[in-house]
Amino acid sequence: MVAPERVNDTEQTLAWSRELVDPALRSAVDTLPASMRRIAGYHLGWWDQHGGRTSASSGKAVRPTLTLLCAALVGGSPKEAVPAGVAVELVHNFSLLHDDVMDGDLTRRHRPTAWSLFGIGAAILAGDALLTLALDALAASAHPAAGPGMRMLSAAVQELVDGQCADMEFEQRSAVDLAECQHMAQGKTAALMGAACALGATFGGGSQEQVGRLRTFGEHVGLAFQHVDDLLGIWGDERTTGKPVYSDLRNRKKSLPVVYALTSGTPEARELAAMYAGGEPPTDEELRTAANLVDRAGGRAWSQEQADDLMARALAHLAHLPPTPSATELTDLAHHLTHRTH
């Protein structure tokens, strides 16, 4: 676990990043048509559904923080990397708006999801608007790395979309292989975190080797993050996650610990498969039973072990880069992301 004082340092780092990125992010969103600006601002926690100011959560801004820290690590200026940080945050929120629609989630960051208030079509269009705005943020920066950065981010979005498509397809299939589930998570989550790090290093003037190592660092941290997120999707406290307990099991999502359990060849795997094949919405008692089956089949322990191993591999890449304060902050942030309470 991360020591309390290091957690406090990480919170300060995240606050530093938000202070740099938020003004540019707000300026970018202000350029959207009024219809899209209203939904985006609500989703980002800036105002309520009627446009009134509010103090709702905007998220931790993890991905832009990775971008700014990676720019600093290779000797660049975090301020010059702000457009890249804005772009990755916009892409992340594009994906959240669409995810909430596809998963039918009613809460995000402890309040109603955008689609549940504004409608499915409007939320999808708002996500599309944020994706377009992300590329515009890079193009408008006039930074020498803007062109390569746009291609880098576009490639990550393609991986993200492919991963999300696979995630949805898995819900319709009775059997999913563990390797293809890991590949899905690599695209859905790890690709954008890797791109966030690579973009920062590129905007910071890093070498090809530095960009490559930081991309891999981000991808490993991203996949570890997904393992932990999947654990929270089953056993997470609603006060921490902002989503109902057992939300992934309620939606019969074939997340990483669930697929491990389903492919474990244990009696628990067969019982869990039968529950997942049911046509009726699961009761609270059935959800508790399903969570216990995943645990007893080894899914919970396996996902935590995978997260720990991925973290070790991520830090091995970071060890090849200069031991600067930014490297320490990246290390602390990675630990913070993969040691959340569940």
mmCIF file of C-alpha atoms in Angstrom:
data_model
loop_
_atom_site.group_PDB
_atom_site.id
_atom_site.type_symbol
_atom_site.label_atom_id
_atom_site.label_comp_id
_atom_site.label_asym_id
_atom_site.label_seq_id
_atom_site.Cartn_x
_atom_site.Cartn_y
_atom_site.Cartn_z
ATOM 1 C CA MET A 1 0.000 0.000 0.000
ATOM 2 C CA VAL A 2 1.034 3.585 -0.562
ATOM 3 C CA ALA A 3 1.999 5.404 2.648
ATOM 4 C CA PRO A 4 -0.533 8.093 3.710
ATOM 5 C CA GLU A 5 1.943 10.895 3.096
ATOM 6 C CA ARG A 6 2.541 9.644 -0.470
ATOM 7 C CA VAL A 7 -1.232 9.526 -1.058
ATOM 8 C CA ASN A 8 -1.401 13.159 0.028
ATOM 9 C CA ASP A 9 1.442 13.944 -2.394
ATOM 10 C CA THR A 10 -0.506 12.240 -5.185
ATOM 11 C CA GLU A 11 -3.622 14.269 -4.407
ATOM 12 C CA GLN A 12 -1.482 17.416 -4.621
ATOM 13 C CA THR A 13 -0.096 16.265 -7.975
ATOM 14 C CA LEU A 14 -3.613 15.676 -9.309
ATOM 15 C CA ALA A 15 -4.685 19.105 -8.044
ATOM 16 C CA TRP A 16 -1.643 20.684 -9.752
ATOM 17 C CA SER A 17 -2.611 19.031 -13.021
ATOM 18 C CA ARG A 18 -6.245 20.132 -12.784
ATOM 19 C CA GLU A 19 -5.116 23.695 -12.086
ATOM 20 C CA LEU A 20 -3.124 23.692 -15.327
ATOM 21 C CA VAL A 21 -5.598 21.791 -17.498
ATOM 22 C CA ASP A 22 -9.038 22.982 -16.303
ATOM 23 C CA PRO A 23 -8.908 26.533 -17.750
ATOM 24 C CA ALA A 24 -7.931 25.200 -21.181
ATOM 25 C CA LEU A 25 -10.506 22.408 -20.919
ATOM 26 C CA ARG A 26 -13.261 24.902 -20.086
ATOM 27 C CA SER A 27 -12.184 27.159 -22.941
ATOM 28 C CA ALA A 28 -12.353 24.238 -25.348
ATOM 29 C CA VAL A 29 -15.805 23.126 -24.164
ATOM 30 C CA ASP A 30 -17.024 26.738 -24.468
ATOM 31 C CA THR A 31 -16.521 26.479 -28.241
ATOM 32 C CA LEU A 32 -19.126 23.711 -28.535
ATOM 33 C CA PRO A 33 -22.653 24.441 -29.778
ATOM 34 C CA ALA A 34 -24.931 25.378 -26.873
ATOM 35 C CA SER A 35 -26.789 22.044 -27.006
ATOM 36 C CA MET A 36 -23.601 20.027 -26.649
ATOM 37 C CA ARG A 37 -21.948 22.452 -24.223
ATOM 38 C CA ARG A 38 -24.843 22.034 -21.782
ATOM 39 C CA ILE A 39 -24.531 18.247 -21.694
ATOM 40 C CA ALA A 40 -20.717 18.234 -21.631
ATOM 41 C CA GLY A 41 -20.617 20.748 -18.778
ATOM 42 C CA TYR A 42 -23.105 18.683 -16.792
ATOM 43 C CA HIS A 43 -21.157 15.480 -17.395
ATOM 44 C CA LEU A 44 -17.914 17.204 -16.363
ATOM 45 C CA GLY A 45 -19.502 18.322 -13.104
ATOM 46 C CA TRP A 46 -19.379 22.053 -13.801
ATOM 47 C CA TRP A 47 -23.122 22.723 -13.616
ATOM 48 C CA ASP A 48 -26.455 21.039 -13.016
ATOM 49 C CA GLN A 49 -28.855 19.905 -15.731
ATOM 50 C CA HIS A 50 -30.299 23.422 -15.957
ATOM 51 C CA GLY A 51 -26.925 25.113 -16.358
ATOM 52 C CA GLY A 52 -26.583 26.334 -12.771
ATOM 53 C CA ARG A 53 -23.159 26.240 -11.134
ATOM 54 C CA THR A 54 -22.433 23.206 -8.995
ATOM 55 C CA SER A 55 -19.517 21.640 -7.157
ATOM 56 C CA ALA A 56 -19.995 18.093 -8.424
ATOM 57 C CA SER A 57 -16.967 15.905 -9.087
ATOM 58 C CA SER A 58 -15.215 16.305 -12.431
ATOM 59 C CA GLY A 59 -13.154 13.168 -11.931
ATOM 60 C CA LYS A 60 -9.538 12.939 -10.865
ATOM 61 C CA ALA A 61 -8.040 13.944 -14.249
ATOM 62 C CA VAL A 62 -5.629 11.013 -14.091
ATOM 63 C CA ARG A 63 -4.858 10.869 -17.811
ATOM 64 C CA PRO A 64 -3.886 14.535 -18.258
ATOM 65 C CA THR A 65 -1.768 14.232 -15.121
ATOM 66 C CA LEU A 66 0.115 11.358 -16.750
ATOM 67 C CA THR A 67 0.566 13.544 -19.835
ATOM 68 C CA LEU A 68 2.003 16.519 -17.958
ATOM 69 C CA LEU A 69 4.286 14.398 -15.769
ATOM 70 C CA CYS A 70 5.676 12.528 -18.780
ATOM 71 C CA ALA A 71 6.399 15.831 -20.532
ATOM 72 C CA ALA A 72 8.319 16.997 -17.473
ATOM 73 C CA LEU A 73 10.137 13.675 -17.103
ATOM 74 C CA VAL A 74 11.743 13.965 -20.550
ATOM 75 C CA GLY A 75 12.811 17.542 -19.864
ATOM 76 C CA GLY A 76 9.908 19.403 -21.424
ATOM 77 C CA SER A 77 7.481 21.985 -20.084
ATOM 78 C CA PRO A 78 4.205 20.691 -18.590
ATOM 79 C CA LYS A 79 2.522 23.942 -19.663
ATOM 80 C CA GLU A 80 3.374 23.277 -23.311
ATOM 81 C CA ALA A 81 1.818 19.807 -22.947
ATOM 82 C CA VAL A 82 -1.509 21.179 -21.670
ATOM 83 C CA PRO A 83 -3.229 20.837 -25.102
ATOM 84 C CA ALA A 84 -2.277 17.158 -25.093
ATOM 85 C CA GLY A 85 -3.636 16.807 -21.562
ATOM 86 C CA VAL A 86 -6.888 18.479 -22.603
ATOM 87 C CA ALA A 87 -7.162 16.151 -25.595
ATOM 88 C CA VAL A 88 -6.792 12.940 -23.588
ATOM 89 C CA GLU A 89 -9.281 14.173 -20.977
ATOM 90 C CA LEU A 90 -11.811 14.952 -23.709
ATOM 91 C CA VAL A 91 -11.350 11.504 -25.251
ATOM 92 C CA HIS A 92 -11.737 9.870 -21.851
ATOM 93 C CA ASN A 93 -15.017 11.691 -21.248
ATOM 94 C CA PHE A 94 -16.241 10.890 -24.759
ATOM 95 C CA SER A 95 -15.789 7.229 -23.856
ATOM 96 C CA LEU A 96 -17.583 7.629 -20.507
ATOM 97 C CA LEU A 97 -20.612 9.275 -22.098
ATOM 98 C CA HIS A 98 -20.900 6.416 -24.570
ATOM 99 C CA ASP A 99 -20.126 3.716 -21.987
ATOM 100 C CA ASP A 100 -22.940 4.902 -19.731
ATOM 101 C CA VAL A 101 -25.389 4.616 -22.619
ATOM 102 C CA MET A 102 -24.190 1.169 -23.678
ATOM 103 C CA ASP A 103 -24.108 -0.186 -20.123
ATOM 104 C CA GLY A 104 -27.372 1.451 -19.117
ATOM 105 C CA ASP A 105 -25.704 2.948 -16.044
ATOM 106 C CA LEU A 106 -27.867 5.426 -14.162
ATOM 107 C CA THR A 107 -25.149 7.017 -12.004
ATOM 108 C CA ARG A 108 -21.725 8.480 -12.744
ATOM 109 C CA ARG A 109 -19.645 10.348 -10.152
ATOM 110 C CA HIS A 110 -22.444 10.056 -7.602
ATOM 111 C CA ARG A 111 -25.187 11.685 -9.706
ATOM 112 C CA PRO A 112 -27.440 10.785 -12.661
ATOM 113 C CA THR A 113 -25.693 9.966 -15.927
ATOM 114 C CA ALA A 114 -26.054 12.395 -18.817
ATOM 115 C CA TRP A 115 -28.151 10.048 -20.953
ATOM 116 C CA SER A 116 -30.635 9.454 -18.114
ATOM 117 C CA LEU A 117 -31.306 13.208 -17.970
ATOM 118 C CA PHE A 118 -30.882 14.421 -21.545
ATOM 119 C CA GLY A 119 -31.708 11.272 -23.504
ATOM 120 C CA ILE A 120 -29.681 8.595 -25.249
ATOM 121 C CA GLY A 121 -29.266 10.362 -28.566
ATOM 122 C CA ALA A 122 -28.183 13.645 -26.996
ATOM 123 C CA ALA A 123 -25.593 11.927 -24.798
ATOM 124 C CA ILE A 124 -24.139 10.040 -27.774
ATOM 125 C CA LEU A 125 -23.882 13.258 -29.771
ATOM 126 C CA ALA A 126 -22.218 15.028 -26.835
ATOM 127 C CA GLY A 127 -19.635 12.254 -26.715
ATOM 128 C CA ASP A 128 -19.046 12.650 -30.451
ATOM 129 C CA ALA A 129 -18.594 16.394 -29.950
ATOM 130 C CA LEU A 130 -15.948 15.824 -27.258
ATOM 131 C CA LEU A 131 -14.044 13.410 -29.489
ATOM 132 C CA THR A 132 -13.940 15.948 -32.328
ATOM 133 C CA LEU A 133 -12.952 18.660 -29.871
ATOM 134 C CA ALA A 134 -10.023 16.539 -28.634
ATOM 135 C CA LEU A 135 -8.423 16.494 -32.071
ATOM 136 C CA ASP A 136 -9.145 20.193 -32.507
ATOM 137 C CA ALA A 137 -7.359 20.928 -29.209
ATOM 138 C CA LEU A 138 -4.209 19.308 -30.586
ATOM 139 C CA ALA A 139 -4.482 20.970 -33.982
ATOM 140 C CA ALA A 140 -5.097 24.430 -32.486
ATOM 141 C CA SER A 141 -2.024 24.164 -30.250
ATOM 142 C CA ALA A 142 0.329 24.801 -33.191
ATOM 143 C CA HIS A 143 2.870 22.686 -31.312
ATOM 144 C CA PRO A 144 5.439 20.900 -33.519
ATOM 145 C CA ALA A 145 4.167 17.600 -32.093
ATOM 146 C CA ALA A 146 0.505 18.351 -32.893
ATOM 147 C CA GLY A 147 0.447 16.349 -36.143
ATOM 148 C CA PRO A 148 2.069 13.190 -34.756
ATOM 149 C CA GLY A 149 0.012 13.662 -31.594
ATOM 150 C CA MET A 150 -3.263 13.615 -33.519
ATOM 151 C CA ARG A 151 -2.310 10.359 -35.213
ATOM 152 C CA MET A 152 -1.180 8.923 -31.884
ATOM 153 C CA LEU A 153 -4.467 9.823 -30.214
ATOM 154 C CA SER A 154 -6.554 8.637 -33.177
ATOM 155 C CA ALA A 155 -4.845 5.231 -33.049
ATOM 156 C CA ALA A 156 -5.594 4.972 -29.331
ATOM 157 C CA VAL A 157 -9.259 5.827 -29.966
ATOM 158 C CA GLN A 158 -9.465 3.048 -32.562
ATOM 159 C CA GLU A 159 -8.107 0.590 -29.989
ATOM 160 C CA LEU A 160 -10.503 1.941 -27.372
ATOM 161 C CA VAL A 161 -13.501 1.520 -29.683
ATOM 162 C CA ASP A 162 -12.399 -2.006 -30.614
ATOM 163 C CA GLY A 163 -12.058 -2.908 -26.956
ATOM 164 C CA GLN A 164 -15.469 -1.471 -26.088
ATOM 165 C CA CYS A 165 -17.020 -3.341 -29.014
ATOM 166 C CA ALA A 166 -15.529 -6.591 -27.737
ATOM 167 C CA ASP A 167 -16.767 -5.838 -24.214
ATOM 168 C CA MET A 168 -20.327 -5.475 -25.530
ATOM 169 C CA GLU A 169 -20.032 -8.581 -27.689
ATOM 170 C CA PHE A 170 -18.925 -10.621 -24.679
ATOM 171 C CA GLU A 171 -22.249 -9.880 -22.960
ATOM 172 C CA GLN A 172 -24.030 -11.771 -25.753
ATOM 173 C CA ARG A 173 -21.722 -14.790 -25.704
ATOM 174 C CA SER A 174 -21.915 -17.739 -23.361
ATOM 175 C CA ALA A 175 -18.154 -18.349 -23.434
ATOM 176 C CA VAL A 176 -15.245 -15.895 -23.478
ATOM 177 C CA ASP A 177 -11.588 -16.880 -23.459
ATOM 178 C CA LEU A 178 -9.361 -15.271 -20.819
ATOM 179 C CA ALA A 179 -6.791 -14.145 -23.411
ATOM 180 C CA GLU A 180 -9.400 -12.318 -25.503
ATOM 181 C CA CYS A 181 -10.782 -10.694 -22.361
ATOM 182 C CA GLN A 182 -7.296 -9.378 -21.554
ATOM 183 C CA HIS A 183 -6.971 -8.127 -25.135
ATOM 184 C CA MET A 184 -10.315 -6.334 -24.753
ATOM 185 C CA ALA A 185 -9.111 -4.587 -21.583
ATOM 186 C CA GLN A 186 -5.864 -3.635 -23.309
ATOM 187 C CA GLY A 187 -7.843 -1.727 -25.919
ATOM 188 C CA LYS A 188 -10.641 -0.400 -23.733
ATOM 189 C CA THR A 189 -8.455 1.078 -20.974
ATOM 190 C CA ALA A 190 -4.720 0.573 -21.432
ATOM 191 C CA ALA A 191 -4.458 2.099 -24.920
ATOM 192 C CA LEU A 192 -5.579 5.579 -23.856
ATOM 193 C CA MET A 193 -3.371 5.605 -20.758
ATOM 194 C CA GLY A 194 -0.426 4.563 -22.894
ATOM 195 C CA ALA A 195 -1.256 7.296 -25.392
ATOM 196 C CA ALA A 196 -1.562 9.864 -22.583
ATOM 197 C CA CYS A 197 2.001 9.081 -21.511
ATOM 198 C CA ALA A 198 3.354 8.927 -25.065
ATOM 199 C CA LEU A 199 1.682 12.233 -25.961
ATOM 200 C CA GLY A 200 3.244 13.912 -22.952
ATOM 201 C CA ALA A 201 6.681 12.595 -23.822
ATOM 202 C CA THR A 202 6.226 13.670 -27.454
ATOM 203 C CA PHE A 203 5.096 17.191 -26.537
ATOM 204 C CA GLY A 204 8.000 17.323 -24.077
ATOM 205 C CA GLY A 205 10.519 16.588 -26.835
ATOM 206 C CA GLY A 206 11.405 13.103 -25.654
ATOM 207 C CA SER A 207 13.445 10.622 -27.670
ATOM 208 C CA GLN A 208 11.849 7.717 -29.487
ATOM 209 C CA GLU A 209 13.068 5.365 -26.752
ATOM 210 C CA GLN A 210 11.628 7.580 -24.014
ATOM 211 C CA VAL A 211 8.276 7.845 -25.790
ATOM 212 C CA GLY A 212 8.187 4.065 -26.228
ATOM 213 C CA ARG A 213 9.070 3.285 -22.619
ATOM 214 C CA LEU A 214 6.526 5.750 -21.259
ATOM 215 C CA ARG A 215 3.841 4.400 -23.585
ATOM 216 C CA THR A 216 4.496 0.887 -22.275
ATOM 217 C CA PHE A 217 4.551 2.189 -18.698
ATOM 218 C CA GLY A 218 1.129 3.764 -19.257
ATOM 219 C CA GLU A 219 -0.288 0.651 -20.915
ATOM 220 C CA HIS A 220 0.822 -1.584 -18.029
ATOM 221 C CA VAL A 221 -0.570 0.842 -15.461
ATOM 222 C CA GLY A 222 -3.783 1.093 -17.492
ATOM 223 C CA LEU A 223 -4.273 -2.674 -17.584
ATOM 224 C CA ALA A 224 -3.523 -2.904 -13.862
ATOM 225 C CA PHE A 225 -6.049 -0.106 -13.326
ATOM 226 C CA GLN A 226 -8.665 -2.116 -15.250
ATOM 227 C CA HIS A 227 -8.084 -5.153 -13.055
ATOM 228 C CA VAL A 228 -8.627 -3.022 -9.962
ATOM 229 C CA ASP A 229 -11.636 -1.295 -11.565
ATOM 230 C CA ASP A 230 -13.185 -4.681 -12.282
ATOM 231 C CA LEU A 231 -12.681 -5.673 -8.657
ATOM 232 C CA LEU A 232 -14.405 -2.453 -7.614
ATOM 233 C CA GLY A 233 -17.205 -3.222 -10.084
ATOM 234 C CA ILE A 234 -18.046 -6.247 -7.942
ATOM 235 C CA TRP A 235 -16.881 -5.469 -4.414
ATOM 236 C CA GLY A 236 -16.465 -1.686 -4.460
ATOM 237 C CA ASP A 237 -18.154 0.603 -1.951
ATOM 238 C CA GLU A 238 -20.803 2.733 -3.684
ATOM 239 C CA ARG A 239 -19.522 5.744 -1.729
ATOM 240 C CA THR A 240 -16.137 5.266 -3.410
ATOM 241 C CA THR A 241 -17.167 4.163 -6.902
ATOM 242 C CA GLY A 242 -20.331 6.216 -7.398
ATOM 243 C CA LYS A 243 -21.995 3.079 -8.791
ATOM 244 C CA PRO A 244 -24.315 0.534 -7.107
ATOM 245 C CA VAL A 245 -22.611 -2.431 -5.433
ATOM 246 C CA TYR A 246 -22.310 -5.510 -7.706
ATOM 247 C CA SER A 247 -23.009 -3.260 -10.707
ATOM 248 C CA ASP A 248 -20.918 -5.369 -13.111
ATOM 249 C CA LEU A 249 -22.584 -8.589 -11.964
ATOM 250 C CA ARG A 250 -26.017 -6.988 -12.261
ATOM 251 C CA ASN A 251 -25.207 -6.196 -15.905
ATOM 252 C CA ARG A 252 -23.702 -9.677 -16.342
ATOM 253 C CA LYS A 253 -20.475 -8.088 -17.552
ATOM 254 C CA LYS A 254 -17.710 -10.529 -18.372
ATOM 255 C CA SER A 255 -15.002 -8.568 -16.601
ATOM 256 C CA LEU A 256 -11.503 -9.912 -15.969
ATOM 257 C CA PRO A 257 -12.116 -11.592 -12.566
ATOM 258 C CA VAL A 258 -15.445 -12.964 -13.806
ATOM 259 C CA VAL A 259 -13.925 -14.506 -16.950
ATOM 260 C CA TYR A 260 -11.111 -16.004 -14.887
ATOM 261 C CA ALA A 261 -13.720 -17.570 -12.608
ATOM 262 C CA LEU A 262 -15.847 -18.795 -15.529
ATOM 263 C CA THR A 263 -12.833 -20.473 -17.171
ATOM 264 C CA SER A 264 -11.410 -21.945 -13.943
ATOM 265 C CA GLY A 265 -12.938 -25.409 -14.453
ATOM 266 C CA THR A 266 -14.243 -25.406 -10.870
ATOM 267 C CA PRO A 267 -17.710 -26.273 -9.545
ATOM 268 C CA GLU A 268 -18.062 -22.559 -8.817
ATOM 269 C CA ALA A 269 -17.434 -21.841 -12.515
ATOM 270 C CA ARG A 270 -20.348 -24.046 -13.558
ATOM 271 C CA GLU A 271 -22.689 -22.477 -11.001
ATOM 272 C CA LEU A 272 -21.632 -18.969 -12.015
ATOM 273 C CA ALA A 273 -22.120 -19.796 -15.719
ATOM 274 C CA ALA A 274 -25.660 -20.988 -14.990
ATOM 275 C CA MET A 275 -26.420 -17.744 -13.165
ATOM 276 C CA TYR A 276 -24.993 -15.660 -16.035
ATOM 277 C CA ALA A 277 -27.152 -17.601 -18.521
ATOM 278 C CA GLY A 278 -30.364 -16.688 -16.680
ATOM 279 C CA GLY A 279 -32.891 -14.494 -18.426
ATOM 280 C CA GLU A 280 -34.372 -12.659 -15.450
ATOM 281 C CA PRO A 281 -32.680 -9.731 -13.684
ATOM 282 C CA PRO A 282 -30.671 -11.144 -10.748
ATOM 283 C CA THR A 283 -31.947 -10.600 -7.228
ATOM 284 C CA ASP A 284 -29.781 -9.067 -4.518
ATOM 285 C CA GLU A 285 -29.258 -12.502 -3.009
ATOM 286 C CA GLU A 286 -28.188 -13.921 -6.389
ATOM 287 C CA LEU A 287 -25.724 -11.040 -6.793
ATOM 288 C CA ARG A 288 -24.173 -11.788 -3.415
ATOM 289 C CA THR A 289 -23.920 -15.458 -4.383
ATOM 290 C CA ALA A 290 -22.313 -14.602 -7.734
ATOM 291 C CA ALA A 291 -19.698 -12.394 -6.043
ATOM 292 C CA ASN A 292 -18.896 -15.217 -3.636
ATOM 293 C CA LEU A 293 -18.567 -17.674 -6.536
ATOM 294 C CA VAL A 294 -16.088 -15.406 -8.350
ATOM 295 C CA ASP A 295 -14.073 -15.135 -5.149
ATOM 296 C CA ARG A 296 -14.070 -18.870 -4.419
ATOM 297 C CA ALA A 297 -13.127 -19.666 -8.041
ATOM 298 C CA GLY A 298 -10.006 -17.504 -7.653
ATOM 299 C CA GLY A 299 -11.037 -14.526 -9.794
ATOM 300 C CA ARG A 300 -10.565 -11.951 -7.062
ATOM 301 C CA ALA A 301 -7.082 -13.121 -6.070
ATOM 302 C CA TRP A 302 -5.988 -13.555 -9.693
ATOM 303 C CA SER A 303 -6.967 -10.030 -10.699
ATOM 304 C CA GLN A 304 -5.122 -8.543 -7.741
ATOM 305 C CA GLU A 305 -2.025 -10.624 -8.573
ATOM 306 C CA GLN A 306 -2.208 -9.479 -12.189
ATOM 307 C CA ALA A 307 -2.457 -5.845 -11.108
ATOM 308 C CA ASP A 308 0.598 -6.219 -8.881
ATOM 309 C CA ASP A 309 2.611 -7.921 -11.648
ATOM 310 C CA LEU A 310 1.675 -5.284 -14.221
ATOM 311 C CA MET A 311 2.689 -2.554 -11.795
ATOM 312 C CA ALA A 312 6.103 -4.169 -11.321
ATOM 313 C CA ARG A 313 6.587 -4.351 -15.092
ATOM 314 C CA ALA A 314 5.488 -0.724 -15.504
ATOM 315 C CA LEU A 315 7.961 0.488 -12.909
ATOM 316 C CA ALA A 316 10.740 -1.518 -14.563
ATOM 317 C CA HIS A 317 10.305 0.642 -17.673
ATOM 318 C CA LEU A 318 10.246 3.790 -15.576
ATOM 319 C CA ALA A 319 13.529 2.752 -13.952
ATOM 320 C CA HIS A 320 15.294 3.233 -17.315
ATOM 321 C CA LEU A 321 14.388 6.939 -17.323
ATOM 322 C CA PRO A 322 15.950 9.809 -15.336
ATOM 323 C CA PRO A 323 15.220 9.580 -11.574
ATOM 324 C CA THR A 324 13.619 13.015 -11.441
ATOM 325 C CA PRO A 325 10.834 14.279 -9.146
ATOM 326 C CA SER A 326 8.429 13.638 -12.033
ATOM 327 C CA ALA A 327 9.429 9.967 -12.035
ATOM 328 C CA THR A 328 8.636 9.777 -8.319
ATOM 329 C CA GLU A 329 5.269 11.447 -8.915
ATOM 330 C CA LEU A 330 4.480 9.015 -11.740
ATOM 331 C CA THR A 331 5.371 6.097 -9.467
ATOM 332 C CA ASP A 332 3.149 7.422 -6.683
ATOM 333 C CA LEU A 333 0.286 8.040 -9.094
ATOM 334 C CA ALA A 334 0.552 4.518 -10.497
ATOM 335 C CA HIS A 335 0.437 3.035 -6.996
ATOM 336 C CA HIS A 336 -2.503 5.257 -6.127
ATOM 337 C CA LEU A 337 -4.464 4.028 -9.153
ATOM 338 C CA THR A 338 -3.855 0.349 -8.461
ATOM 339 C CA HIS A 339 -4.328 0.296 -4.697
ATOM 340 C CA ARG A 340 -7.798 1.764 -4.434
ATOM 341 C CA THR A 341 -10.062 0.412 -1.695
ATOM 342 C CA HIS A 342 -12.174 -2.552 -2.708
#
